Amino acid sequence: MSILTWTYIMVGITFSIYLGIAWVSRVKTTKGFYVAGGGVSPLANGMATAADWMSAASFISMAGLISFLGYTGSIYLLGWTGGYVLLALLLAPYLRKFGKYTVPDFVGDRYYSDVARFVALVCAIFVSFTYVAGQMRGVGIVFSRFLEVDVNTGVLIGMAIVFFYSSLGGMKGITYTQVAQYMVLIFAYLIPAIAISMQITGNPIPQLGFGGTIANGVDTGKYLLETLDGLNQDLGFSAYTQAFGPGSKTMLDVFCITLALMVGTAGLPHVIVRFYTVPNVRGARLSAGYALLFIAILYTTAPAVASFARYNMINTINDTAYSEAPNWVKNWEKTGLIAWMDKNNDGIIQYRTGDAFAGNPDFSGETGPLGQRMITNAPTDNGNEIYIDRDIMVLANPEIANLPAWVIALVAAGGLAAALSTASGLLLVISSSISHDLYYRLINRQATEKQRLTVGRVMIGISVFIAGYFGIHPPGFVAQVVAFAFGLAASSFFPIIVLGIFSKRTNKEGAICGMIAGICFTFFYIVNIKFMGGTAWFMGISAEGIGAVGMVINFVVTLLVSQFTPPPPADVQELVESIRFPRGAGAGIEH
Amino acid sequence: MKKDLSLYWKKNLKLMVILLSIWAVVSYGCGILFVEQLNTINIGGFPLGFWFAQQGAIYVFVALIFAYYHLMQKMDKEFDVHE
């Protein structure tokens, strides 16, 4: 069977499973809709959290990024896992004991203020929309690449599926589809990784393989990473494992980006809300552990995949005659993710440091003397001749390793699972923020259960529509806004939630001033760099890392202002006291 | 009773500080601040600092959360605040 047939089968089967689960777990109450009735087992919640967390970017792009960045790629590995330790120790158990539905709920009640609730609400919606647009785009791209349908049709199909299962089953439907999606994506990630590890190093465990020796070819017996360091240096790059130095980020910047990503992870509303779905405090602590365990399986494989892919790529492409290049190079050239410009007309592909030409490839539609697609971009004056999109490192992996067609199809299904699971989690946060925090808490306190549920479902519909619109007409700044999502989550939610639990003295004046100070600083710093072409004026810290500074500002302002304003009322202090002890968390509903 | 609870909270905070210190040492210490010094040591094919940044720290994170879970379970029972 062809790859295309296999892909239709794989995607068809997995989508039917998601829809079937949604139908079985449809809900009738707001508690079911917002937090799955609070009755999800810690193991299932851990898996759902992992799928929720690992987006199209984790699945498709991360290994490719690390492959090009080498050591510096650790910012993503550390940054997107370390936040779970903060969640497990500082937030999850206490928020579960508090036991409401959303993050703005906690902020509003703990700081006895609708202003605080509203600021948190706006942040939650902004962060979630920023994130979800990229997911819908990811769905469209996987569809177009593997199923040969138009990107826009792909986005529409994705929208329909997500709308169906999230509006029907709310958080409960999403949770159990995410469990299935985790299984799909982790198998899709591990199978090619294990196969390639076997091929290159002879070791079936990728995590060990990339610290091992090469099993065949000219470099037999040499350590893979050492060989990679040498190959990189020969071509003019800095050594793969080298930490800092010319062309790399500074130590301070790496530190700040890692911190901003960790704290941002812990402050992301769609991650936090998952810990409201377990039956008790014990469950919240345990499911944070499971979540990180399931995430770590992919996150410790990714750097191995990155180094295998880098070794494979340099070896098979560099200084190879185009006519003898492996098939996958030509297959991916057809999709525009690889492009070759024979600058010195020797018919041989040279891979060097720097961009081969300015911008993304612009194909003229003609083919060159060797059959390569001609590019109209202006060439740069360096020796590099090849353009390689980073996403290829994962997507083309099965082809590079000569794996059977069904594995390639599985990778397509895995990419879709990663994008859909994250999109649905985000859409639910948007929907519950609006239907619960805005409509019920701030506009209509008399709303019945049924009305709130209807508003929740309608809001999912509207958000899917907006997300889909951005998926079809991606704003040019999608890549830039990711810095916003983490920066704003780090500088707004994290400090005031932590202080709300650990410092009884923190009051609403402090929290509101702190949130506003943190967000404003971070927001204007990022806008200045990303949109106004400004420089990183604060100690050279990049836009991605500035959330760490915004977080410190938030902490300092909140604590200072709280010192000079009246302490919170007695009932709020009692609330803080009560969330510190596990006993008495509201019971969940059996599933 | 009241005194007992404040002791529970103090012990919880102490445990948290210890675990978070380990968290900071493996990620920010071994993985970033002292990565160059550690990279002079090789474990198999891994420069040690590089290994911490791309593998080791993540394993320690997972272990820390499970350790916290187990220690808190014990403490909850000891102070009779468990569910």
XYZ file of C-alpha atoms in Angstrom, chain A residues 66 70-71 74 77-78 81-82 84-86 88-90 94 207 210-211 223 225 240-241 243-244 251 254-255 258-259 262 280-282 285-286 288-290 292-293 296 299-300 303 502 577 580-583 585, chain B residues 2 5-6 8-9 12-13 15-16 19-20 23 26-28 31-36 39 43-47 49-55 57-59 61-62 64-66 68-69 72-73 76 80-83:
102
model
C 17.812 21.466 18.803
C 23.106 22.058 19.623
C 23.625 22.841 23.312
C 18.553 22.886 25.990
C 14.254 20.933 26.980
C 14.842 22.418 30.432
C 9.924 20.415 31.655
C 11.264 22.228 34.741
C 6.287 20.998 36.255
C 8.389 20.850 39.398
C 7.157 24.350 40.233
C 3.787 20.182 41.607
C 5.412 21.866 44.598
C 4.029 25.388 44.513
C -3.224 24.154 46.648
C 18.605 8.309 25.244
C 23.404 9.399 21.339
C 26.069 9.115 24.005
C 31.566 8.698 19.805
C 28.659 13.579 19.811
C 27.542 20.791 18.755
C 28.028 20.374 22.498
C 27.799 25.878 25.453
C 28.638 29.502 24.859
C 24.951 32.607 29.602
C 20.180 31.196 28.263
C 19.505 31.466 32.000
C 15.044 28.897 30.542
C 13.592 30.585 33.616
C 9.759 27.241 33.165
C -8.239 15.327 45.553
C -4.984 16.998 46.596
C -3.104 13.697 46.579
C 0.476 15.952 43.404
C 0.619 12.529 41.811
C 1.935 16.271 38.145
C 4.500 13.493 38.500
C 2.819 11.322 35.876
C 6.152 15.080 33.671
C 7.065 11.415 33.336
C 9.954 13.339 29.709
C 11.612 15.296 25.809
C 14.565 13.007 26.508
C 17.731 15.631 21.810
C 2.397 31.338 50.520
C -5.100 28.887 55.720
C -2.677 24.719 52.857
C -4.092 21.490 54.280
C -5.269 18.707 52.016
C -8.246 17.397 53.964
C -11.104 19.059 49.040
C -3.413 24.687 65.908
C -0.791 22.551 61.853
C 1.771 25.310 61.881
C 3.025 20.769 59.375
C 3.263 23.911 57.259
C 6.217 21.342 54.168
C 8.070 24.592 53.448
C 10.844 20.073 52.220
C 9.932 22.409 49.382
C 13.651 19.943 46.666
C 13.650 23.271 44.838
C 15.886 21.517 41.059
C 20.733 20.393 38.354
C 19.155 22.733 35.815
C 20.639 26.171 36.368
C 23.064 22.677 32.978
C 23.866 26.382 32.553
C 26.169 28.160 35.026
C 28.809 25.438 35.363
C 28.204 23.698 32.056
C 31.621 24.568 30.642
C 31.925 19.582 29.933
C 30.760 10.100 30.762
C 30.854 7.729 27.802
C 30.257 9.944 24.798
C 28.521 12.677 26.802
C 30.264 15.818 28.004
C 27.388 19.500 31.405
C 25.732 18.843 28.061
C 24.236 15.640 29.455
C 22.734 17.483 32.422
C 21.238 20.129 30.140
C 19.687 17.677 27.660
C 19.020 14.564 29.770
C 18.116 17.493 34.707
C 14.865 16.134 33.226
C 15.294 12.784 34.993
C 12.782 16.723 37.761
C 10.642 13.600 37.478
C 11.728 15.255 42.559
C 7.984 15.320 41.944
C 7.549 11.673 42.918
C 7.576 15.161 47.029
C 4.432 13.100 46.499
C 3.943 14.556 51.635
C 1.729 11.469 51.759
C -0.228 14.191 55.735
C -3.733 13.697 60.313
C -4.602 16.089 57.503
C -4.826 13.431 54.781
C -7.944 12.871 52.725
